[in-house]
PDB file of C-alpha atoms in Angstrom:
ATOM      1  CA  MET A   1       0.077  -0.169  -0.087  1.00 94.00           C
ATOM      2  CA  LYS A   2       1.625   3.525  -1.193  1.00 96.00           C
ATOM      3  CA  ILE A   3       1.326   6.219   1.351  1.00 97.00           C
ATOM      4  CA  GLY A   4       1.566   9.611   1.237  1.00 97.00           C
ATOM      5  CA  LEU A   5       2.060  11.746   4.313  1.00 97.00           C
ATOM      6  CA  ILE A   6       0.963  15.569   4.858  1.00 97.00           C
ATOM      7  CA  GLY A   7       2.503  17.077   7.968  1.00 95.00           C
ATOM      8  CA  PHE A   8       5.928  16.634   9.281  1.00 94.00           C
ATOM      9  CA  GLY A   9       5.866  17.991  12.984  1.00 92.00           C
ATOM     10  CA  LYS A  10       6.596  16.094  15.983  1.00 90.00           C
ATOM     11  CA  THR A  11       3.598  13.599  15.269  1.00 91.00           C
ATOM     12  CA  GLY A  12       4.036  13.625  11.609  1.00 93.00           C
ATOM     13  CA  LYS A  13       7.691  12.708  12.191  1.00 94.00           C
ATOM     14  CA  SER A  14       6.616   9.707  14.597  1.00 93.00           C
ATOM     15  CA  VAL A  15       4.224   8.676  12.048  1.00 95.00           C
ATOM     16  CA  ALA A  16       6.509   8.439   9.557  1.00 95.00           C
ATOM     17  CA  SER A  17       9.057   6.353  11.460  1.00 93.00           C
ATOM     18  CA  ILE A  18       6.297   3.762  11.889  1.00 94.00           C
ATOM     19  CA  LEU A  19       5.399   3.566   8.273  1.00 94.00           C
ATOM     20  CA  LEU A  20       8.976   3.054   7.496  1.00 92.00           C
ATOM     21  CA  GLU A  21       9.365   0.036  10.150  1.00 90.00           C
ATOM     22  CA  ASN A  22       6.024  -1.570   8.545  1.00 91.00           C
ATOM     23  CA  LYS A  23       6.679  -4.028   5.164  1.00 90.00           C
ATOM     24  CA  LYS A  24       3.090  -3.914   4.386  1.00 93.00           C
ATOM     25  CA  PHE A  25       3.548   0.082   3.687  1.00 94.00           C
ATOM     26  CA  CYS A  26       5.687   2.045   1.372  1.00 95.00           C
ATOM     27  CA  LEU A  27       6.151   5.726   2.067  1.00 95.00           C
ATOM     28  CA  GLU A  28       6.197   7.467  -1.002  1.00 96.00           C
ATOM     29  CA  TRP A  29       6.381  10.929  -0.051  1.00 96.00           C
ATOM     30  CA  VAL A  30       5.961  13.311   2.544  1.00 96.00           C
ATOM     31  CA  LEU A  31       4.585  17.047   2.369  1.00 96.00           C
ATOM     32  CA  ARG A  32       5.212  19.997   4.645  1.00 95.00           C
ATOM     33  CA  GLN A  33       5.031  23.566   4.499  1.00 92.00           C
ATOM     34  CA  SER A  34       8.500  24.159   5.457  1.00 92.00           C
ATOM     35  CA  THR A  35      11.340  23.962   3.000  1.00 90.00           C
ATOM     36  CA  VAL A  36      13.679  22.705   5.592  1.00 88.00           C
ATOM     37  CA  LEU A  37      14.908  19.253   4.749  1.00 89.00           C
ATOM     38  CA  GLU A  38      13.347  19.625   1.140  1.00 91.00           C
ATOM     39  CA  ASN A  39      14.259  16.678  -1.310  1.00 89.00           C
ATOM     40  CA  ARG A  40      15.795  14.912   1.710  1.00 92.00           C
ATOM     41  CA  SER A  41      14.735  11.320   2.403  1.00 93.00           C
ATOM     42  CA  VAL A  42      12.735  10.010   5.511  1.00 93.00           C
ATOM     43  CA  SER A  43      15.088   7.214   5.895  1.00 92.00           C
ATOM     44  CA  GLU A  44      18.005   9.690   5.677  1.00 91.00           C
ATOM     45  CA  PHE A  45      16.740  11.998   8.215  1.00 92.00           C
ATOM     46  CA  PHE A  46      16.158   9.026  10.824  1.00 90.00           C
ATOM     47  CA  GLY A  47      19.352   7.621   9.972  1.00 89.00           C
ATOM     48  CA  ILE A  48      18.050   4.081   9.056  1.00 85.00           C
ATOM     49  CA  GLN A  49      18.474   2.101   6.074  1.00 81.00           C
ATOM     50  CA  SER A  50      15.424   1.910   3.825  1.00 81.00           C
ATOM     51  CA  ASP A  51      14.591   1.142  -0.039  1.00 81.00           C
ATOM     52  CA  GLU A  52      11.304   3.395   0.224  1.00 83.00           C
ATOM     53  CA  PRO A  53      11.453   6.467  -1.950  1.00 86.00           C
ATOM     54  CA  GLY A  54       9.996   8.477   0.789  1.00 91.00           C
ATOM     55  CA  LEU A  55      11.462  12.144  -0.241  1.00 94.00           C
ATOM     56  CA  ILE A  56      10.331  15.327   1.626  1.00 96.00           C
ATOM     57  CA  TYR A  57       8.740  18.195  -0.598  1.00 96.00           C
ATOM     58  CA  SER A  58       7.540  21.638   0.351  1.00 95.00           C
ATOM     59  CA  SER A  59       4.117  22.839  -0.430  1.00 93.00           C
ATOM     60  CA  SER A  60       5.432  26.199  -1.354  1.00 92.00           C
ATOM     61  CA  LYS A  61       7.857  24.734  -4.206  1.00 94.00           C
ATOM     62  CA  THR A  62       5.790  21.379  -5.296  1.00 94.00           C
ATOM     63  CA  SER A  63       1.878  21.237  -5.540  1.00 94.00           C
ATOM     64  CA  ILE A  64      -0.142  18.446  -4.306  1.00 95.00           C
ATOM     65  CA  GLU A  65      -1.372  17.736  -7.981  1.00 96.00           C
ATOM     66  CA  GLU A  66       2.149  17.468  -9.293  1.00 95.00           C
ATOM     67  CA  LEU A  67       3.376  14.975  -6.873  1.00 95.00           C
ATOM     68  CA  LEU A  68       0.277  12.781  -7.145  1.00 96.00           C
ATOM     69  CA  ASP A  69       1.216  12.735 -10.955  1.00 96.00           C
ATOM     70  CA  LYS A  70       4.826  11.658 -10.629  1.00 95.00           C
ATOM     71  CA  HIS A  71       4.369   9.811  -7.325  1.00 95.00           C
ATOM     72  CA  PRO A  72       0.724   8.312  -7.184  1.00 97.00           C
ATOM     73  CA  VAL A  73      -0.464   6.825  -3.894  1.00 97.00           C
ATOM     74  CA  ASP A  74      -3.319   4.634  -2.411  1.00 97.00           C
ATOM     75  CA  VAL A  75      -3.931   6.571   0.817  1.00 98.00           C
ATOM     76  CA  ILE A  76      -3.114  10.241   1.778  1.00 98.00           C
ATOM     77  CA  ILE A  77      -2.625  10.455   5.651  1.00 98.00           C
ATOM     78  CA  ASP A  78      -3.168  13.971   7.270  1.00 97.00           C
ATOM     79  CA  PHE A  79      -1.441  15.283   9.966  1.00 95.00           C
ATOM     80  CA  SER A  80      -1.294  19.062   8.789  1.00 94.00           C
ATOM     81  CA  SER A  81      -3.818  21.387   9.789  1.00 92.00           C
ATOM     82  CA  ASN A  82      -7.384  22.272   9.543  1.00 92.00           C
ATOM     83  CA  GLU A  83      -6.809  23.968   6.361  1.00 93.00           C
ATOM     84  CA  GLY A  84      -4.684  21.011   4.715  1.00 94.00           C
ATOM     85  CA  ILE A  85      -8.001  19.010   3.346  1.00 97.00           C
ATOM     86  CA  TYR A  86      -8.714  21.911   0.989  1.00 96.00           C
ATOM     87  CA  ASP A  87      -5.374  21.585  -0.464  1.00 95.00           C
ATOM     88  CA  TYR A  88      -5.763  17.857  -1.449  1.00 97.00           C
ATOM     89  CA  GLY A  89      -9.084  16.736  -0.704  1.00 97.00           C
ATOM     90  CA  GLU A  90     -10.707  17.023  -4.129  1.00 97.00           C
ATOM     91  CA  LEU A  91      -7.966  15.956  -5.805  1.00 97.00           C
ATOM     92  CA  ALA A  92      -7.399  12.736  -3.695  1.00 97.00           C
ATOM     93  CA  ALA A  93     -11.244  11.811  -3.854  1.00 97.00           C
ATOM     94  CA  THR A  94     -11.447  12.430  -7.837  1.00 97.00           C
ATOM     95  CA  ARG A  95      -8.250  10.005  -7.811  1.00 97.00           C
ATOM     96  CA  SER A  96     -10.318   7.476  -5.467  1.00 97.00           C
ATOM     97  CA  ILE A  97      -7.217   8.049  -3.199  1.00 98.00           C
ATOM     98  CA  LYS A  98      -8.234   6.612   0.446  1.00 98.00           C
ATOM     99  CA  ILE A  99      -8.148   9.725   2.764  1.00 98.00           C
ATOM    100  CA  ILE A 100      -6.897   9.145   6.660  1.00 98.00           C
ATOM    101  CA  SER A 101      -7.317  12.786   8.588  1.00 97.00           C
ATOM    102  CA  ALA A 102      -6.090  12.860  12.249  1.00 93.00           C
ATOM    103  CA  ILE A 103      -6.874  16.421  12.486  1.00 92.00           C
ATOM    104  CA  SER A 104      -8.166  17.351  16.024  1.00 82.00           C
ATOM    105  CA  HIS A 105     -10.426  20.558  15.608  1.00 81.00           C
ATOM    106  CA  TYR A 106     -12.111  20.406  12.514  1.00 90.00           C
ATOM    107  CA  LYS A 107     -14.848  23.082  12.215  1.00 92.00           C
ATOM    108  CA  GLU A 108     -18.552  22.213  10.762  1.00 94.00           C
ATOM    109  CA  LYS A 109     -17.369  23.595   7.247  1.00 96.00           C
ATOM    110  CA  GLU A 110     -14.567  20.705   7.453  1.00 97.00           C
ATOM    111  CA  LEU A 111     -16.642  18.176   8.570  1.00 96.00           C
ATOM    112  CA  GLN A 112     -19.036  18.792   5.843  1.00 97.00           C
ATOM    113  CA  LEU A 113     -16.390  18.865   2.886  1.00 97.00           C
ATOM    114  CA  LEU A 114     -15.359  15.154   4.714  1.00 97.00           C
ATOM    115  CA  LYS A 115     -18.640  13.920   3.935  1.00 97.00           C
ATOM    116  CA  LYS A 116     -19.036  15.403   0.599  1.00 98.00           C
ATOM    117  CA  LEU A 117     -15.348  13.831  -0.466  1.00 98.00           C
ATOM    118  CA  SER A 118     -16.809  10.427   1.383  1.00 98.00           C
ATOM    119  CA  LEU A 119     -19.173  10.270  -1.972  1.00 98.00           C
ATOM    120  CA  LYS A 120     -16.349   9.535  -4.033  1.00 98.00           C
ATOM    121  CA  THR A 121     -13.699   8.027  -2.062  1.00 98.00           C
ATOM    122  CA  THR A 122     -12.884   5.937   1.396  1.00 98.00           C
ATOM    123  CA  VAL A 123     -12.634   8.748   3.918  1.00 98.00           C
ATOM    124  CA  PHE A 124     -11.546   8.085   7.686  1.00 98.00           C
ATOM    125  CA  TRP A 125     -11.482  10.642  10.197  1.00 96.00           C
ATOM    126  CA  SER A 126     -10.801  10.689  13.990  1.00 92.00           C
ATOM    127  CA  PRO A 127      -9.207  13.597  16.227  1.00 85.00           C
ATOM    128  CA  ASN A 128      -7.491  10.851  18.153  1.00 86.00           C
ATOM    129  CA  ILE A 129      -5.859   8.061  15.915  1.00 92.00           C
ATOM    130  CA  THR A 130      -4.574   5.927  18.759  1.00 91.00           C
ATOM    131  CA  LEU A 131      -6.183   2.285  19.197  1.00 93.00           C
ATOM    132  CA  GLY A 132      -6.082   2.625  22.778  1.00 93.00           C
ATOM    133  CA  VAL A 133      -8.104   5.777  23.443  1.00 92.00           C
ATOM    134  CA  ASN A 134     -10.784   4.847  20.675  1.00 92.00           C
ATOM    135  CA  TYR A 135     -11.056   1.375  22.689  1.00 93.00           C
ATOM    136  CA  LEU A 136     -11.743   3.621  25.561  1.00 95.00           C
ATOM    137  CA  LEU A 137     -14.146   5.590  24.026  1.00 93.00           C
ATOM    138  CA  PHE A 138     -15.809   2.525  22.938  1.00 92.00           C
ATOM    139  CA  ALA A 139     -15.931   0.905  26.609  1.00 93.00           C
ATOM    140  CA  ALA A 140     -17.003   4.377  27.780  1.00 96.00           C
ATOM    141  CA  LYS A 141     -19.969   4.378  25.656  1.00 94.00           C
ATOM    142  CA  LEU A 142     -20.558   0.909  26.377  1.00 92.00           C
ATOM    143  CA  LEU A 143     -21.047   1.388  30.216  1.00 96.00           C
ATOM    144  CA  LYS A 144     -23.047   4.599  29.894  1.00 96.00           C
ATOM    145  CA  LYS A 145     -25.516   2.637  27.921  1.00 95.00           C
ATOM    146  CA  ILE A 146     -25.642   0.127  30.826  1.00 95.00           C
ATOM    147  CA  ALA A 147     -26.233   2.439  33.535  1.00 96.00           C
ATOM    148  CA  PRO A 148     -26.971   5.772  31.883  1.00 96.00           C
ATOM    149  CA  TRP A 149     -27.801   7.388  35.332  1.00 97.00           C
ATOM    150  CA  VAL A 150     -23.999   7.235  36.594  1.00 97.00           C
ATOM    151  CA  ASP A 151     -21.895  10.087  37.548  1.00 97.00           C
ATOM    152  CA  ILE A 152     -19.574  10.784  34.799  1.00 98.00           C
ATOM    153  CA  GLU A 153     -16.392  13.156  34.743  1.00 98.00           C
ATOM    154  CA  VAL A 154     -13.803  13.482  31.931  1.00 98.00           C
ATOM    155  CA  ASN A 155     -10.370  14.610  32.752  1.00 98.00           C
ATOM    156  CA  GLU A 156      -7.419  15.150  30.236  1.00 97.00           C
ATOM    157  CA  GLU A 157      -3.919  15.905  30.527  1.00 96.00           C
ATOM    158  CA  HIS A 158      -1.444  17.058  27.795  1.00 95.00           C
ATOM    159  CA  PHE A 159       1.712  19.154  27.498  1.00 93.00           C
ATOM    160  CA  LYS A 160       2.185  22.629  28.715  1.00 93.00           C
ATOM    161  CA  LYS A 161       2.109  24.552  25.390  1.00 90.00           C
ATOM    162  CA  LYS A 162      -1.122  22.618  23.999  1.00 91.00           C
ATOM    163  CA  GLU A 163      -3.990  25.231  23.483  1.00 88.00           C
ATOM    164  CA  GLY A 164      -7.691  24.632  24.191  1.00 89.00           C
ATOM    165  CA  THR A 165      -9.317  21.671  25.282  1.00 92.00           C
ATOM    166  CA  SER A 166      -8.457  18.425  23.761  1.00 89.00           C
ATOM    167  CA  GLY A 167     -10.397  17.403  20.923  1.00 84.00           C
ATOM    168  CA  THR A 168     -10.330  13.725  21.895  1.00 88.00           C
ATOM    169  CA  ALA A 169     -11.726  14.602  25.399  1.00 93.00           C
ATOM    170  CA  ILE A 170     -14.480  16.790  23.588  1.00 92.00           C
ATOM    171  CA  LYS A 171     -15.544  13.855  21.533  1.00 89.00           C
ATOM    172  CA  ILE A 172     -15.686  11.771  24.694  1.00 94.00           C
ATOM    173  CA  ALA A 173     -17.763  14.263  26.457  1.00 96.00           C
ATOM    174  CA  GLU A 174     -20.424  14.502  23.454  1.00 94.00           C
ATOM    175  CA  ALA A 175     -20.222  10.559  23.473  1.00 93.00           C
ATOM    176  CA  LEU A 176     -21.232  10.655  27.330  1.00 97.00           C
ATOM    177  CA  ASN A 177     -23.601  13.634  27.149  1.00 96.00           C
ATOM    178  CA  VAL A 178     -21.003  15.521  29.524  1.00 97.00           C
ATOM    179  CA  GLU A 179     -20.911  19.413  28.815  1.00 95.00           C
ATOM    180  CA  LYS A 180     -17.846  20.338  27.278  1.00 94.00           C
ATOM    181  CA  GLU A 181     -17.326  23.187  29.962  1.00 94.00           C
ATOM    182  CA  ASN A 182     -17.261  20.190  32.532  1.00 96.00           C
ATOM    183  CA  ILE A 183     -14.070  18.931  31.115  1.00 97.00           C
ATOM    184  CA  ASN A 184     -11.147  19.218  33.635  1.00 97.00           C
ATOM    185  CA  SER A 185      -7.950  19.988  31.513  1.00 97.00           C
ATOM    186  CA  VAL A 186      -4.164  19.958  33.082  1.00 97.00           C
ATOM    187  CA  ARG A 187      -1.498  21.417  31.089  1.00 97.00           C
ATOM    188  CA  ALA A 188       2.090  20.292  32.784  1.00 96.00           C
ATOM    189  CA  GLY A 189       5.470  19.580  31.544  1.00 94.00           C
ATOM    190  CA  GLY A 190       5.809  17.164  28.221  1.00 88.00           C
ATOM    191  CA  ILE A 191       3.100  15.040  28.670  1.00 91.00           C
ATOM    192  CA  VAL A 192       2.031  13.290  25.671  1.00 87.00           C
ATOM    193  CA  GLY A 193      -1.452  12.755  26.348  1.00 89.00           C
ATOM    194  CA  LYS A 194      -3.589  11.443  28.912  1.00 94.00           C
ATOM    195  CA  HIS A 195      -7.438  11.033  29.107  1.00 96.00           C
ATOM    196  CA  GLU A 196      -9.646   9.735  31.797  1.00 98.00           C
ATOM    197  CA  VAL A 197     -13.429   8.775  32.276  1.00 98.00           C
ATOM    198  CA  ILE A 198     -14.464   8.387  35.575  1.00 98.00           C
ATOM    199  CA  PHE A 199     -17.666   6.725  36.535  1.00 98.00           C
ATOM    200  CA  GLY A 200     -19.364   7.321  40.048  1.00 98.00           C
ATOM    201  CA  PHE A 201     -21.781   4.345  41.159  1.00 97.00           C
ATOM    202  CA  PRO A 202     -23.115   4.578  44.418  1.00 96.00           C
ATOM    203  CA  TYR A 203     -20.289   2.536  46.478  1.00 97.00           C
ATOM    204  CA  GLN A 204     -17.727   1.807  43.797  1.00 97.00           C
ATOM    205  CA  THR A 205     -15.968   3.884  40.972  1.00 98.00           C
ATOM    206  CA  VAL A 206     -15.102   2.730  37.492  1.00 98.00           C
ATOM    207  CA  ARG A 207     -12.146   4.273  35.884  1.00 98.00           C
ATOM    208  CA  LEU A 208     -11.311   4.188  32.434  1.00 98.00           C
ATOM    209  CA  ILE A 209      -7.600   5.541  31.547  1.00 97.00           C
ATOM    210  CA  HIS A 210      -5.437   5.799  28.443  1.00 95.00           C
ATOM    211  CA  GLU A 211      -2.051   7.434  28.092  1.00 94.00           C
ATOM    212  CA  SER A 212       0.090   7.788  25.097  1.00 88.00           C
ATOM    213  CA  ILE A 213       3.828   7.179  26.264  1.00 90.00           C
ATOM    214  CA  SER A 214       5.184   8.336  22.824  1.00 89.00           C
ATOM    215  CA  ARG A 215       3.736   9.868  19.794  1.00 87.00           C
ATOM    216  CA  GLU A 216       4.693   6.725  18.125  1.00 92.00           C
ATOM    217  CA  ALA A 217       1.190   5.377  19.258  1.00 92.00           C
ATOM    218  CA  PHE A 218      -0.296   7.693  16.312  1.00 92.00           C
ATOM    219  CA  GLY A 219       1.673   5.734  13.866  1.00 94.00           C
ATOM    220  CA  SER A 220       0.353   2.479  15.279  1.00 94.00           C
ATOM    221  CA  GLY A 221      -3.116   3.789  14.989  1.00 95.00           C
ATOM    222  CA  VAL A 222      -2.717   4.865  11.379  1.00 95.00           C
ATOM    223  CA  VAL A 223      -1.142   1.225  10.828  1.00 95.00           C
ATOM    224  CA  PHE A 224      -4.396  -0.279  11.830  1.00 96.00           C
ATOM    225  CA  VAL A 225      -6.655   2.159  10.448  1.00 97.00           C
ATOM    226  CA  ALA A 226      -5.188   1.886   6.947  1.00 96.00           C
ATOM    227  CA  GLU A 227      -5.136  -2.129   7.420  1.00 96.00           C
ATOM    228  CA  ASN A 228      -8.703  -2.085   8.037  1.00 95.00           C
ATOM    229  CA  LEU A 229      -9.775   0.541   5.590  1.00 95.00           C
ATOM    230  CA  LYS A 230      -7.953  -1.488   2.728  1.00 92.00           C
ATOM    231  CA  ASP A 231     -11.492  -3.231   1.444  1.00 91.00           C
ATOM    232  CA  LYS A 232     -13.548  -0.533   2.783  1.00 95.00           C
ATOM    233  CA  GLN A 233     -15.831   0.936  -0.045  1.00 94.00           C
ATOM    234  CA  LYS A 234     -16.574   4.617  -0.357  1.00 96.00           C
ATOM    235  CA  GLY A 235     -17.844   6.334   2.498  1.00 97.00           C
ATOM    236  CA  LEU A 236     -17.191   8.175   5.933  1.00 98.00           C
ATOM    237  CA  TYR A 237     -15.922   6.039   8.593  1.00 97.00           C
ATOM    238  CA  ASN A 238     -14.700   6.623  12.090  1.00 94.00           C
ATOM    239  CA  PHE A 239     -13.077   4.273  14.759  1.00 92.00           C
ATOM    240  CA  GLU A 240     -16.191   2.681  16.041  1.00 90.00           C
ATOM    241  CA  ASP A 241     -16.814   1.516  12.351  1.00 93.00           C
ATOM    242  CA  ILE A 242     -13.454  -0.133  12.406  1.00 93.00           C
ATOM    243  CA  LEU A 243     -13.563  -1.725  15.845  1.00 91.00           C
ATOM    244  CA  LEU A 244     -17.398  -2.841  16.199  1.00 88.00           C
ATOM    245  CA  PRO A 245     -16.960  -5.989  13.868  1.00 88.00           C
ATOM    246  CA  TYR A 246     -14.289  -7.024  16.545  1.00 86.00           C
ATOM    247  CA  PHE A 247     -17.101  -6.954  19.149  1.00 79.00           C
ATOM    248  CA  ALA A 248     -19.359  -9.162  16.882  1.00 72.00           C
ATOM    249  CA  VAL A 249     -20.482 -12.200  18.602  1.00 59.00           C
TER     250      VAL A 249
END
């Protein structure tokens, strides 16, 4: 499966390193805004041996159309920004390239665009693409269904410079009917990401906790999603769509 990666920040780099390790995927290219590392190979950047092309391009010098013409891919993975989908979305959909987006804070306008694109190709979106946190969300919704009257608290912890409430925490809160304003946030040091759901029952407490130890967890999540999307038809998918078949009796 040929992969194009958009975004090469801290998380994008971690995802790229995981993709290089997996023989089921070939990292064809990386597209980023900065001209730093222009035309260098990703494997060279990490100092590892790899036969994969994986060159780094700058969007200021190479258009996404030119890139797709010269280096076609099966899947585009987006770790860039809210605006990135406008640059590549229509082109990818027209060429039936699958889209995996891990952007945390899409607005309604971008979500509507994802729905539009899903009429032409396979589109996946999750504000947190780690497998563990999505299992937490799945389990939390199940427990809420069993005991709809239970008291619920949602806590999230992230690195000091992260702005705003975590998109993952907001998604958890929405799924459990917890007001966004009641999410408890902590910003300290270099915490990668921690989410906790507390269920307060009479005489007992249930805590579901997920903690990302390193950003490579996002890379493992991408691999899991890509493998499960391989045979999916066009449409808009989320993690629950992928996890549900594993729980079928």
